[in-house]
Short mmCIF file of C-alpha atoms in Angstrom, two decimals:
data_model
loop_
_atom_site.label_atom_id
_atom_site.label_comp_id
_atom_site.label_asym_id
_atom_site.label_seq_id
_atom_site.Cartn_x
_atom_site.Cartn_y
_atom_site.Cartn_z
CA MET A 82 -14.52 44.10 -5.35
CA ASN A 83 -11.70 46.29 -4.10
CA GLY A 84 -13.35 45.70 -0.21
CA THR A 85 -12.45 42.94 1.71
CA VAL A 86 -16.35 42.29 2.88
CA ALA A 87 -17.01 41.66 -0.75
CA LEU A 88 -13.83 39.68 -1.92
CA THR A 89 -14.62 36.98 1.11
CA PRO A 90 -17.83 35.82 0.73
CA VAL A 91 -17.26 35.86 -3.07
CA PHE A 92 -14.17 33.31 -2.51
CA VAL A 93 -16.62 31.43 -0.28
CA ARG A 94 -19.12 30.69 -2.63
CA LEU A 95 -16.17 30.13 -5.52
CA LYS A 96 -14.89 27.33 -3.30
CA LEU A 97 -18.49 25.81 -2.63
CA THR A 98 -19.44 26.03 -6.50
CA LEU A 99 -15.45 24.44 -7.19
CA ILE A 100 -16.65 21.50 -4.70
CA ARG A 101 -20.30 21.10 -5.88
CA ASN A 102 -18.90 20.86 -9.42
CA GLY A 103 -16.31 18.56 -8.82
CA LEU A 104 -19.36 15.93 -7.87
CA LYS A 105 -20.81 16.45 -11.21
CA GLY A 106 -20.98 14.12 -13.56
CA SER A 107 -19.13 11.43 -12.16
CA THR A 108 -19.64 8.97 -9.95
CA LYS A 109 -15.99 7.67 -8.86
CA ARG A 110 -15.68 11.47 -7.75
CA LYS A 111 -18.77 11.45 -5.50
CA ALA A 112 -18.28 7.85 -4.04
CA ALA A 113 -14.64 9.03 -3.53
CA PHE A 114 -15.93 12.21 -1.86
CA VAL A 115 -18.61 10.24 0.03
CA SER A 116 -16.33 7.51 1.40
CA SER A 117 -13.52 9.94 2.14
CA LEU A 118 -15.96 12.28 4.24
CA THR A 119 -17.86 8.86 5.60
CA SER A 120 -13.82 7.84 6.84
CA VAL A 121 -12.98 11.34 8.20
CA LEU A 122 -16.31 12.00 10.04
CA LEU A 123 -15.74 8.05 12.03
CA ALA A 124 -12.37 8.97 12.39
CA ALA A 125 -13.35 12.12 14.07
CA ALA A 126 -15.96 10.90 15.95
CA LEU A 127 -13.33 7.80 17.41
CA THR A 128 -10.44 10.15 18.11
CA VAL A 129 -13.23 12.91 20.31
CA LEU A 130 -14.59 9.81 21.88
CA LEU A 131 -11.11 8.62 23.10
CA LEU A 132 -9.92 11.96 23.82
CA ALA A 133 -12.88 12.38 26.13
CA LEU A 134 -11.85 9.27 28.03
CA LEU A 135 -8.84 10.55 29.24
CA ARG A 136 -10.44 12.95 30.70
CA GLY A 137 -9.33 13.35 34.42
CA SER A 138 -6.32 10.86 33.55
CA VAL A 139 -2.83 12.24 34.54
CA HIS A 140 -1.82 12.01 31.00
CA ALA A 141 -4.64 13.82 29.36
CA GLY A 142 -2.13 16.49 28.90
CA THR A 143 0.25 15.24 27.50
CA VAL A 144 -1.22 13.12 24.75
CA THR A 145 -3.17 16.60 23.56
CA VAL A 146 -0.41 18.35 23.56
CA LEU A 147 1.45 15.98 21.67
CA LEU A 148 -1.42 14.87 19.32
CA THR A 149 -2.50 18.85 18.44
CA GLY A 150 1.92 19.54 17.47
CA ILE A 151 1.35 16.20 15.18
CA LEU A 152 -1.99 17.36 13.62
CA ALA A 153 -0.03 20.79 12.94
CA LEU A 154 2.99 18.77 10.95
CA GLY A 155 0.57 17.01 9.24
CA TRP A 156 -0.69 20.14 7.72
CA ALA A 157 2.45 21.63 7.12
CA VAL A 158 4.16 18.66 5.76
CA MET A 159 0.80 17.17 3.37
CA PRO A 160 0.15 19.96 1.32
CA LEU A 161 4.02 19.72 -0.22
CA MET A 162 3.24 15.89 -0.78
CA PHE A 163 -0.30 16.25 -2.39
CA ALA A 164 -0.27 19.43 -3.78
CA ALA A 165 -2.12 18.49 -6.83
CA GLY A 166 -5.01 16.87 -4.69
CA ASP A 167 -6.56 20.41 -4.19
CA GLU A 168 -6.46 22.95 -7.36
CA THR A 169 -7.02 25.91 -4.70
CA LEU A 170 -4.08 25.43 -2.71
CA ASP A 171 -2.46 27.17 -5.94
CA PRO A 172 -1.70 30.45 -5.26
CA THR A 173 -0.29 31.03 -8.94
CA ARG A 174 -4.15 30.88 -10.16
CA LEU A 175 -4.26 33.94 -9.06
CA VAL A 176 -1.47 36.65 -9.78
CA MET A 177 -3.36 38.00 -12.86
CA LEU A 178 -5.99 39.06 -10.53
CA PRO A 179 -6.09 42.66 -9.83
CA LEU A 180 -6.48 41.94 -6.19
CA ARG A 181 -4.49 43.27 -2.78
CA PRO A 182 -2.85 41.21 -0.97
CA ARG A 183 -4.33 41.30 2.36
CA PRO A 184 -8.05 41.81 1.37
CA LEU A 185 -6.92 38.36 -0.57
CA VAL A 186 -5.30 36.85 2.25
CA ARG A 187 -8.27 37.10 4.28
CA ALA A 188 -10.57 35.72 2.00
CA LEU A 189 -8.02 32.63 1.10
CA LEU A 190 -8.32 32.35 4.77
CA ALA A 191 -11.97 31.96 4.60
CA THR A 192 -12.20 29.85 2.12
CA SER A 193 -9.11 27.43 3.42
CA LEU A 194 -11.86 26.67 6.66
CA ILE A 195 -14.58 24.82 4.03
CA GLY A 196 -13.23 21.08 3.74
CA ILE A 197 -12.80 17.91 5.60
CA GLY A 198 -9.58 18.91 7.35
CA PRO A 199 -10.58 21.41 8.82
CA LEU A 200 -13.36 19.78 9.82
CA PHE A 201 -11.35 17.00 11.26
CA THR A 202 -8.98 19.54 12.90
CA VAL A 203 -11.92 21.53 14.78
CA CYS A 204 -13.17 17.96 16.14
CA VAL A 205 -9.61 16.79 17.01
CA ALA A 206 -9.22 20.59 19.04
CA VAL A 207 -12.65 19.77 20.95
CA GLY A 208 -11.71 16.55 22.27
CA SER A 209 -8.64 17.73 23.66
CA VAL A 210 -10.60 20.68 25.25
CA VAL A 211 -12.89 18.07 26.46
CA ALA A 212 -9.79 16.08 27.67
CA VAL A 213 -7.94 18.65 29.80
CA ALA A 214 -10.14 21.29 30.11
CA ARG A 215 -10.89 21.59 34.03
CA GLY A 216 -13.42 23.97 35.51
CA ALA A 217 -14.93 27.31 34.16
CA ALA A 218 -11.27 28.93 33.44
CA GLY A 219 -10.56 25.70 31.27
CA PHE A 220 -13.22 25.63 29.65
CA ALA A 221 -13.12 29.68 28.48
CA ALA A 222 -9.22 28.79 27.88
CA GLY A 223 -10.82 26.02 25.49
CA VAL A 224 -13.66 27.86 23.90
CA VAL A 225 -10.71 30.63 22.44
CA ALA A 226 -8.27 27.13 22.09
CA VAL A 227 -10.57 26.08 19.40
CA PRO A 228 -9.93 28.30 16.52
CA LEU A 229 -6.73 29.36 17.12
CA VAL A 230 -5.25 25.84 16.61
CA LEU A 231 -7.73 25.79 13.50
CA LEU A 232 -6.21 29.31 12.31
CA GLY A 233 -2.51 28.12 12.88
CA CYS A 234 -2.68 24.82 11.27
CA VAL A 235 -4.66 26.56 8.32
CA ALA A 236 -1.99 29.41 8.26
CA LEU A 237 0.85 27.27 8.50
CA ALA A 238 -0.12 25.23 5.79
CA ARG A 239 -0.76 28.27 3.66
CA ALA A 240 2.30 30.00 3.80
CA VAL A 241 4.33 26.68 3.67
CA VAL A 242 2.77 26.38 0.03
CA THR A 243 3.00 29.65 -0.77
CA ALA A 244 6.81 29.74 0.07
CA ASN A 245 6.99 27.39 -2.19
CA VAL A 246 4.90 27.13 -4.83
CA GLY A 247 8.29 27.01 -7.02
CA LEU A 248 9.20 24.00 -5.83
CA LEU A 249 6.05 22.34 -6.02
CA SER A 250 5.76 23.11 -9.39
CA SER A 251 9.11 21.80 -10.48
CA ARG A 252 11.22 18.39 -11.06
CA ARG A 253 11.25 18.20 -7.29
CA GLY A 254 7.81 18.77 -6.35
CA ARG A 255 7.11 15.91 -8.33
CA ASP A 256 10.08 13.53 -6.28
CA LEU A 257 7.92 14.53 -3.03
CA ALA A 258 5.09 13.72 -4.36
CA VAL A 259 6.52 10.08 -5.52
CA LEU A 260 8.45 10.09 -2.38
CA SER A 261 5.32 10.34 -0.52
CA GLY A 262 4.21 6.89 -0.22
CA LEU A 263 7.99 6.18 1.31
CA LEU A 264 7.93 9.10 3.85
CA ILE A 265 4.88 7.70 5.13
CA ALA A 266 5.10 4.37 5.52
CA VAL A 267 8.86 4.90 7.41
CA GLY A 268 6.82 7.27 9.50
CA ALA A 269 4.05 4.16 10.16
CA GLN A 270 7.70 2.31 11.32
CA PHE A 271 8.44 4.94 13.92
CA VAL A 272 4.74 4.84 15.06
CA SER A 273 4.71 1.16 15.38
CA PHE A 274 8.13 1.67 17.85
CA ALA A 275 6.77 4.46 19.24
CA ALA A 276 3.67 2.26 19.83
CA GLN A 277 4.90 -0.56 21.31
CA ARG A 278 6.84 0.99 23.49
CA LEU A 279 4.04 3.08 24.84
CA THR A 280 1.89 0.03 26.02
CA GLU A 281 4.92 -1.25 28.49
CA PRO A 282 4.35 0.00 32.16
CA GLY A 283 4.65 3.73 32.76
CA GLY A 284 4.83 4.71 28.71
CA LEU A 285 2.78 7.32 28.41
CA GLY A 286 5.08 9.20 31.39
CA ALA A 287 7.74 8.27 28.80
CA LEU A 288 6.27 11.54 26.64
CA GLU A 289 6.45 13.55 28.91
CA PRO A 290 9.68 15.15 27.98
CA ALA A 291 9.07 15.98 24.48
CA ALA A 292 5.25 17.16 25.95
CA ALA A 293 6.76 19.89 27.82
CA VAL A 294 8.52 21.12 24.58
CA VAL A 295 5.66 20.54 22.39
CA ARG A 296 3.43 22.44 24.26
CA TRP A 297 5.34 25.57 23.81
CA LEU A 298 5.24 25.19 20.21
CA PRO A 299 2.25 26.96 18.35
CA PRO A 300 -0.69 25.79 17.79
CA ALA A 301 -0.25 23.04 20.40
CA THR A 302 0.25 26.06 23.06
CA ALA A 303 -3.40 26.74 22.88
CA ILE A 304 -3.93 22.72 23.99
CA GLY A 305 -1.27 24.05 26.41
CA MET A 306 -2.71 27.39 27.88
CA VAL A 307 -6.48 25.42 28.72
CA ASP A 308 -3.92 22.63 30.27
CA SER A 309 -2.61 25.78 32.20
CA ALA A 310 -5.98 27.53 32.97
CA GLY A 311 -7.38 24.36 34.58
CA GLN A 312 -4.41 23.98 36.75
CA GLY A 313 -4.87 27.31 37.96
CA ALA A 314 -1.40 28.60 36.61
CA TYR A 315 -3.09 32.06 34.88
CA GLY A 316 0.71 33.46 34.46
CA ARG A 317 1.60 30.66 32.08
CA ALA A 318 -1.60 29.98 30.41
CA ALA A 319 -1.57 33.57 29.58
CA ALA A 320 2.10 33.60 27.88
CA GLN A 321 0.84 30.68 25.83
CA LEU A 322 -2.02 32.34 24.88
CA ALA A 323 0.17 34.85 23.88
CA VAL A 324 2.63 32.90 21.92
CA THR A 325 0.03 31.27 20.05
CA VAL A 326 -1.51 34.75 19.05
CA ALA A 327 1.76 35.59 18.08
CA ALA A 328 2.63 32.88 16.03
CA VAL A 329 -0.65 32.56 14.10
CA LEU A 330 -0.03 36.80 13.33
CA GLY A 331 3.34 35.77 12.46
CA LEU A 332 2.01 33.01 10.10
CA LEU A 333 -0.55 35.41 8.15
CA HIS A 334 1.95 37.74 7.68
CA LEU A 335 4.50 35.65 6.62
CA TRP A 336 1.33 34.19 4.13
CA GLU A 337 1.04 37.80 2.81
CA ARG A 338 4.39 38.58 2.52
CA SER A 339 4.99 35.22 0.30
CA LEU A 340 2.03 35.69 -1.59
CA THR A 341 3.14 39.67 -2.13
CA ARG A 342 6.05 38.79 -3.72
CA LEU A 343 4.61 35.83 -6.16
CA MET A 344 2.12 38.34 -7.96
CA VAL A 345 5.02 41.00 -8.26
CA SER A 346 8.02 38.71 -8.96
CA PRO A 347 8.05 38.13 -13.07
CA ASP A 348 8.45 34.09 -13.45
CA GLY A 349 10.27 32.35 -16.51
CA SER A 350 7.09 33.00 -19.40
CA THR A 351 7.71 36.86 -18.95
CA VAL A 352 11.66 37.38 -18.53
CA ALA A 353 13.87 35.47 -21.10
CA ALA A 354 16.48 33.30 -20.10
CA ALA A 355 18.97 34.27 -19.32
CA ALA A 356 22.85 33.79 -20.56
CA PRO A 357 24.95 31.72 -18.45
CA ARG A 358 26.99 33.76 -16.62
CA SER A 359 30.82 33.78 -16.30
CA GLY A 360 30.51 33.20 -12.60
CA ASP A 361 27.74 30.62 -12.97
CA ARG A 362 29.20 28.29 -10.74
CA ALA A 363 27.15 25.24 -13.06
CA ALA A 364 28.36 27.07 -16.09
CA ASP A 365 32.17 27.15 -15.08
CA ARG A 366 32.11 23.70 -13.56
CA PRO A 367 33.33 20.55 -16.20
CA ALA A 368 30.85 18.26 -16.88
CA ASP A 369 33.53 15.20 -15.72
CA GLY A 370 34.37 16.81 -12.58
CA GLY A 371 33.67 16.61 -8.97
CA PRO A 372 32.73 12.85 -8.04
CA TRP A 373 32.10 11.44 -11.41
CA ALA A 374 35.77 12.24 -12.25
CA LEU A 375 36.46 9.59 -9.90
CA LEU A 376 34.69 6.61 -12.29
CA PRO A 377 36.49 4.73 -14.75
CA GLY A 378 37.05 6.10 -18.21
CA GLY A 379 35.88 5.72 -21.63
CA ARG A 380 31.97 3.15 -21.72
CA PRO A 381 32.03 2.00 -18.17
CA GLY A 382 32.49 5.22 -16.66
CA ALA A 383 29.85 6.44 -19.45
CA VAL A 384 27.45 4.05 -18.52
CA MET A 385 27.82 3.98 -14.43
CA GLN A 386 27.69 7.85 -13.91
CA ARG A 387 24.19 7.77 -16.42
CA THR A 388 22.91 4.77 -14.05
CA LEU A 389 23.59 7.25 -10.56
CA ARG A 390 22.41 10.33 -12.79
CA TYR A 391 19.10 8.67 -13.05
CA ALA A 392 19.14 7.79 -9.40
CA VAL A 393 19.25 11.25 -8.65
CA ARG A 394 17.24 12.88 -10.85
CA ASP A 395 14.70 10.64 -12.38
CA PRO A 396 11.57 10.34 -9.86
CA LYS A 397 10.90 6.98 -10.21
CA THR A 398 14.27 5.80 -9.99
CA LYS A 399 14.90 8.01 -7.19
CA SER A 400 12.16 6.56 -5.24
CA GLY A 401 13.62 2.83 -6.04
CA TRP A 402 16.51 3.86 -4.57
CA ILE A 403 15.50 5.52 -1.08
CA SER A 404 13.00 3.31 -0.65
CA GLY A 405 15.59 -0.06 -0.59
CA LEU A 406 17.98 2.14 1.11
CA ALA A 407 15.52 3.17 3.98
CA VAL A 408 13.20 0.55 4.24
CA GLY A 409 16.43 -2.23 4.09
CA ALA A 410 17.82 -0.74 6.90
CA ILE A 411 14.70 0.11 9.23
CA VAL A 412 13.47 -3.54 9.18
CA PRO A 413 16.58 -4.94 10.34
CA VAL A 414 17.53 -2.29 13.27
CA PHE A 415 13.92 -2.08 14.22
CA ASN A 416 13.45 -5.61 15.35
CA GLY A 417 16.88 -5.07 16.79
CA LEU A 418 15.53 -2.44 18.59
CA GLN A 419 12.31 -4.70 19.55
CA GLY A 420 14.11 -7.51 20.93
CA THR A 421 12.80 -9.49 18.56
CA GLY A 422 15.69 -9.75 15.58
CA SER A 423 18.17 -11.28 13.67
CA ILE A 424 21.63 -10.20 12.28
CA TYR A 425 20.38 -12.43 9.28
CA PHE A 426 17.68 -9.73 8.97
CA ALA A 427 20.50 -7.83 7.63
CA CYS A 428 20.05 -9.57 4.49
CA PHE A 429 16.34 -8.19 3.71
CA GLY A 430 18.57 -4.90 3.20
CA VAL A 431 20.20 -6.47 0.57
CA GLY A 432 17.33 -7.81 -1.30
CA MET A 433 15.85 -4.69 -1.19
CA LEU A 434 18.77 -3.11 -3.23
CA GLY A 435 19.22 -6.09 -5.42
CA THR A 436 16.03 -5.56 -6.64
CA LEU A 437 17.48 -2.84 -8.42
CA MET A 438 19.27 -4.34 -11.05
CA TYR A 439 15.81 -6.26 -12.28
CA ASN A 440 14.45 -4.07 -15.34
CA GLN A 441 17.62 -2.62 -16.01
CA PHE A 442 16.42 -1.56 -19.20
CA GLY A 443 12.57 -0.58 -18.41
CA GLN A 444 14.00 2.09 -16.07
CA ASP A 445 14.93 4.11 -19.40
CA THR A 446 11.90 4.07 -20.67
CA SER A 447 12.21 5.24 -24.60
CA ALA A 448 15.27 6.50 -24.28
CA PHE A 449 16.21 3.38 -24.43
CA TRP A 450 16.36 3.44 -28.24
CA MET A 451 19.37 5.38 -27.83
CA VAL A 452 21.40 2.88 -25.61
CA ALA A 453 20.45 0.23 -27.66
CA GLN A 454 22.08 1.79 -31.20
CA THR A 455 25.40 0.89 -29.04
CA LEU A 456 24.65 -2.86 -28.09
CA SER A 457 25.10 -4.66 -31.65
CA THR A 458 27.47 -7.36 -30.34
CA THR A 459 27.65 -9.68 -27.29
CA ARG A 460 30.79 -7.72 -26.40
CA GLU A 461 28.82 -4.24 -25.53
CA ALA A 462 25.93 -5.98 -24.01
CA TYR A 463 27.89 -7.63 -21.54
CA ALA A 464 30.05 -3.77 -20.93
CA GLU A 465 26.29 -2.63 -20.53
CA LEU A 466 25.43 -4.84 -17.87
CA ARG A 467 28.80 -4.86 -16.17
CA ALA A 468 28.89 -1.32 -16.32
CA ARG A 469 25.68 -1.30 -14.54
CA MET A 470 25.84 -3.66 -12.45
CA ALA A 471 28.82 -2.05 -11.29
CA ALA A 472 27.32 1.67 -10.11
CA LEU A 473 24.76 -0.57 -8.43
CA LEU A 474 27.62 -1.99 -6.70
CA LEU A 475 29.28 1.14 -5.29
CA VAL A 476 26.37 1.72 -3.17
CA ALA A 477 25.51 -1.79 -2.11
CA LEU A 478 28.52 -2.97 -1.24
CA PRO A 479 29.09 -0.29 1.81
CA TYR A 480 25.70 -0.31 2.16
CA THR A 481 25.45 -4.49 3.68
CA VAL A 482 28.61 -3.83 5.31
CA LEU A 483 27.22 -0.75 6.96
CA VAL A 484 23.77 -2.26 7.84
CA THR A 485 25.16 -5.89 8.90
CA ALA A 486 27.46 -4.49 11.23
CA VAL A 487 24.99 -2.02 12.87
CA THR A 488 22.56 -4.73 13.01
CA ALA A 489 24.91 -6.67 14.98
CA TRP A 490 25.91 -3.67 17.13
CA VAL A 491 21.62 -3.37 18.40
CA ILE A 492 21.83 -6.90 19.06
CA GLY A 493 24.86 -7.54 20.55
CA ASP A 494 25.70 -10.42 18.49
CA TRP A 495 29.44 -9.52 16.71
CA GLU A 496 30.30 -13.30 16.92
CA SER A 497 28.04 -13.44 13.59
CA LEU A 498 29.05 -10.65 11.40
CA PRO A 499 31.38 -12.39 9.22
CA ASP A 500 28.98 -15.39 8.52
CA ALA A 501 25.98 -12.78 8.48
CA LEU A 502 27.78 -10.34 5.97
CA GLY A 503 29.09 -13.10 3.96
CA LEU A 504 25.61 -15.00 3.29
CA GLY A 505 24.24 -11.12 2.47
CA LEU A 506 27.10 -10.91 -0.10
CA GLY A 507 26.13 -14.07 -1.66
CA LEU A 508 22.41 -13.00 -1.63
CA LEU A 509 24.11 -9.88 -3.19
CA GLY A 510 25.81 -11.18 -6.02
CA ALA A 511 22.50 -13.65 -6.38
CA MET A 512 20.44 -10.92 -6.91
CA LEU A 513 22.69 -9.18 -9.34
CA GLY A 514 22.91 -12.10 -11.71
CA THR A 515 19.37 -13.35 -11.44
CA GLY A 516 18.59 -8.98 -12.10
CA ALA A 517 20.86 -8.98 -15.26
CA LEU A 518 18.79 -12.24 -16.59
CA ALA A 519 15.47 -10.55 -15.59
CA SER A 520 16.35 -8.08 -17.54
CA ALA A 521 17.48 -9.53 -20.61
CA TYR A 522 14.29 -11.77 -20.54
CA PHE A 523 11.37 -10.20 -18.90
CA PRO A 524 11.76 -6.67 -19.98
CA TYR A 525 9.07 -4.33 -18.83
CA SER A 526 8.21 -0.15 -19.40
CA ILE A 527 7.39 2.00 -16.32
CA PRO A 528 5.00 4.67 -17.14
CA GLN A 529 6.42 8.39 -16.29
CA GLU A 530 2.99 9.76 -15.05
CA GLY A 531 1.38 8.76 -11.81
CA ALA A 532 3.58 8.80 -8.73
CA PHE A 533 2.46 5.09 -8.13
CA LYS A 534 2.13 3.61 -10.77
CA SER A 535 5.28 1.19 -11.90
CA VAL A 536 4.07 -1.03 -14.83
CA VAL A 537 1.95 0.17 -17.47
CA PRO A 538 -1.26 -1.82 -18.16
CA GLY A 539 -0.76 -5.23 -19.80
CA GLN A 540 2.70 -5.80 -18.50
CA ALA A 541 1.65 -7.07 -15.03
CA GLY A 542 2.73 -10.65 -15.51
CA LEU A 543 5.76 -9.51 -16.57
CA ALA A 544 6.93 -7.52 -13.93
CA VAL A 545 5.62 -10.67 -11.27
CA SER A 546 8.01 -12.96 -13.05
CA SER A 547 10.70 -10.49 -13.14
CA ILE A 548 10.97 -9.80 -9.54
CA PHE A 549 9.58 -12.30 -8.01
CA GLY A 550 11.03 -15.23 -10.23
CA GLY A 551 14.36 -13.86 -9.53
CA MET A 552 14.34 -13.70 -6.22
CA PHE A 553 13.18 -16.69 -5.99
CA ALA A 554 15.85 -18.03 -7.80
CA SER A 555 18.34 -16.05 -6.02
CA ALA A 556 17.19 -18.07 -2.43
CA LEU A 557 17.83 -21.13 -4.38
CA LEU A 558 21.19 -20.05 -5.26
CA CYS A 559 22.09 -19.56 -1.97
CA ALA A 560 21.02 -22.53 -0.65
CA PRO A 561 25.03 -24.17 -0.24
CA LEU A 562 25.73 -20.73 1.89
CA ILE A 563 22.66 -21.65 3.95
CA ALA A 564 23.09 -25.23 4.29
CA LEU A 565 26.90 -24.45 5.43
CA LEU A 566 25.85 -22.07 8.29
CA VAL A 567 23.22 -24.28 9.38
CA THR A 568 25.75 -27.37 9.07
CA LEU A 569 28.45 -25.47 10.77
CA ARG A 570 25.95 -24.26 13.70
CA VAL A 571 24.54 -27.51 14.09
CA THR A 572 27.85 -29.42 14.50
CA ASP A 573 28.74 -27.07 17.04
CA HIS A 574 31.28 -25.91 14.68
CA HIS A 575 31.16 -21.98 15.44
CA ALA A 576 35.12 -21.44 14.77
CA LEU A 577 34.75 -22.00 11.35
CA LEU A 578 31.76 -19.90 11.00
CA TRP A 579 34.03 -16.99 9.38
CA LEU A 580 34.41 -19.13 6.57
CA LEU A 581 31.24 -17.75 5.43
CA LEU A 582 32.39 -14.61 4.83
CA PRO A 583 35.10 -15.47 1.79
CA ALA A 584 33.15 -18.28 0.68
CA GLY A 585 29.86 -15.80 0.18
CA THR A 586 32.16 -13.26 -1.18
CA VAL A 587 33.77 -16.08 -3.86
CA TRP A 588 30.43 -17.19 -4.51
CA GLY A 589 28.10 -13.85 -5.34
CA ALA A 590 30.79 -12.81 -7.38
CA PHE A 591 30.65 -16.05 -9.12
CA LEU A 592 26.85 -15.65 -9.79
CA ALA A 593 26.87 -11.98 -10.68
CA TRP A 594 29.47 -13.05 -13.34
CA ALA A 595 27.52 -16.06 -14.13
CA GLY A 596 24.54 -13.50 -15.09
CA LEU A 597 26.11 -11.46 -16.99
CA ARG A 598 27.60 -13.81 -19.33
CA LEU A 599 24.02 -15.55 -19.80
CA ALA A 600 22.43 -12.44 -20.21
CA ALA A 601 24.87 -10.60 -22.82
CA PRO A 602 23.84 -12.39 -25.65
CA LYS A 603 20.13 -12.89 -25.31
CA VAL A 604 20.29 -8.78 -25.00
CA ALA A 605 22.62 -8.62 -28.24
CA ARG A 606 19.85 -11.24 -30.04
CA SER A 607 16.38 -9.65 -28.61
CA LEU A 608 17.36 -5.85 -28.91
CA PRO A 609 13.78 -5.11 -31.33
CA GLU A 610 11.72 -6.79 -28.63
CA ILE A 611 13.52 -5.19 -25.94
CA LEU A 612 13.12 -1.86 -27.13
CA THR A 613 9.13 -2.58 -28.07
CA ALA A 614 8.76 -3.62 -24.82
CA VAL A 615 10.06 -1.00 -22.45
CA SER A 616 8.61 1.50 -25.00
CA LYS A 617 5.21 0.88 -24.27
CA GLY A 618 3.04 3.45 -22.34
#
């Protein structure tokens, strides 16, 4: 198999065999493949139909160019998030084979053209050509544009995956998989916001500046070439064709270089771990240096540092933190931008962060047994929970102030900032207190495997009782603040609304303290039960 002609058909047959064998003996896999193929075909048919309906519209070029750019972005990003779903994307499986990089790139490129993704890409490209092509020149350019769009997307995906193969096999790569759902959810908020803007009169016209830039970014330049050729701008079409071809060739060259470096570079299995060098910053840096030095000493500082390190390093904990921070800010701000929000929507972000206090011991998983050795008394349990709460407050307090202030700025309701902030601080204290109680009375285990599994089988009831029961209790505990707010507004005592700020601060601090006082004795008495609950799975 030294020749390219022999290598490419072998890899194509291998890809088809992998697909065929993957469907044998598993009804679930067959059902998943058939449903995925059916869904993609329906989506492709609908996309082609909608694009065909754009033919003759003055905005056809804008929509198709931007759609192709979004499609290319998906090809670049999605393999990093879901690389584990396609084992053929892993180039490390080929490094031990006696193959030259250039023939290997050609063979892998051919196999990459087989699949549901390439089929959908071709359909989108064909629909885009139908929408913008005009005259013989436009359709002739379209014949060239379709394969260029497909090759550009596939080469981009392969180049990105090969260049980041170390990331995909590391803890950070697993972090990407865990956070992929969050990124999609956040992106959906932006898409929803943009879609609402586009439904306004002249909405598509607002996309013209973005399309003017994207039509010069490969592979969207291929569709821009078709549009330019249809308009008779042959010089611009030739330039866009040259940019597209150069980009495809450049991506293939980058892919080949990355693949060559991967095939000849040693890894951890062939090179012994080197001893820390004196110039290694990580080795020279003291363990308690940097921002950690600002934390208090003794047990409180150690517990706070452990909690914050979990938020940075553990994929599941990191996902919860980023979800709370991102979604909690997006909902009030975007509702304000759409004109349907209220400054009190900032409490949504407070609630998202407050849920991080729930199931504190479950976040430690089986490692909790080490912490349990230091919790023999109520005083020690109180100190443990208080330090965990303090670590959360380091982020939650400034976050609450920032989100409330930004929401007030977006809506233009600065007069309501003190009472909204007071209500938010009261809710934060209530959720911290109920979270401490829920951690003591309803602990459950968080599985480490599976990016989207948050509870082991058999403990779903505990999770629901912990989170939703605590949220309901927090809402009830905030009833005095809500009653005070409603009373002052109904009786037109708006000048006294600022009292909500100190009242909410004091009430929230009291609820957090009361939750700690009630939870600590339960933790000290029920350590064996808590340890058993969080170590399951």
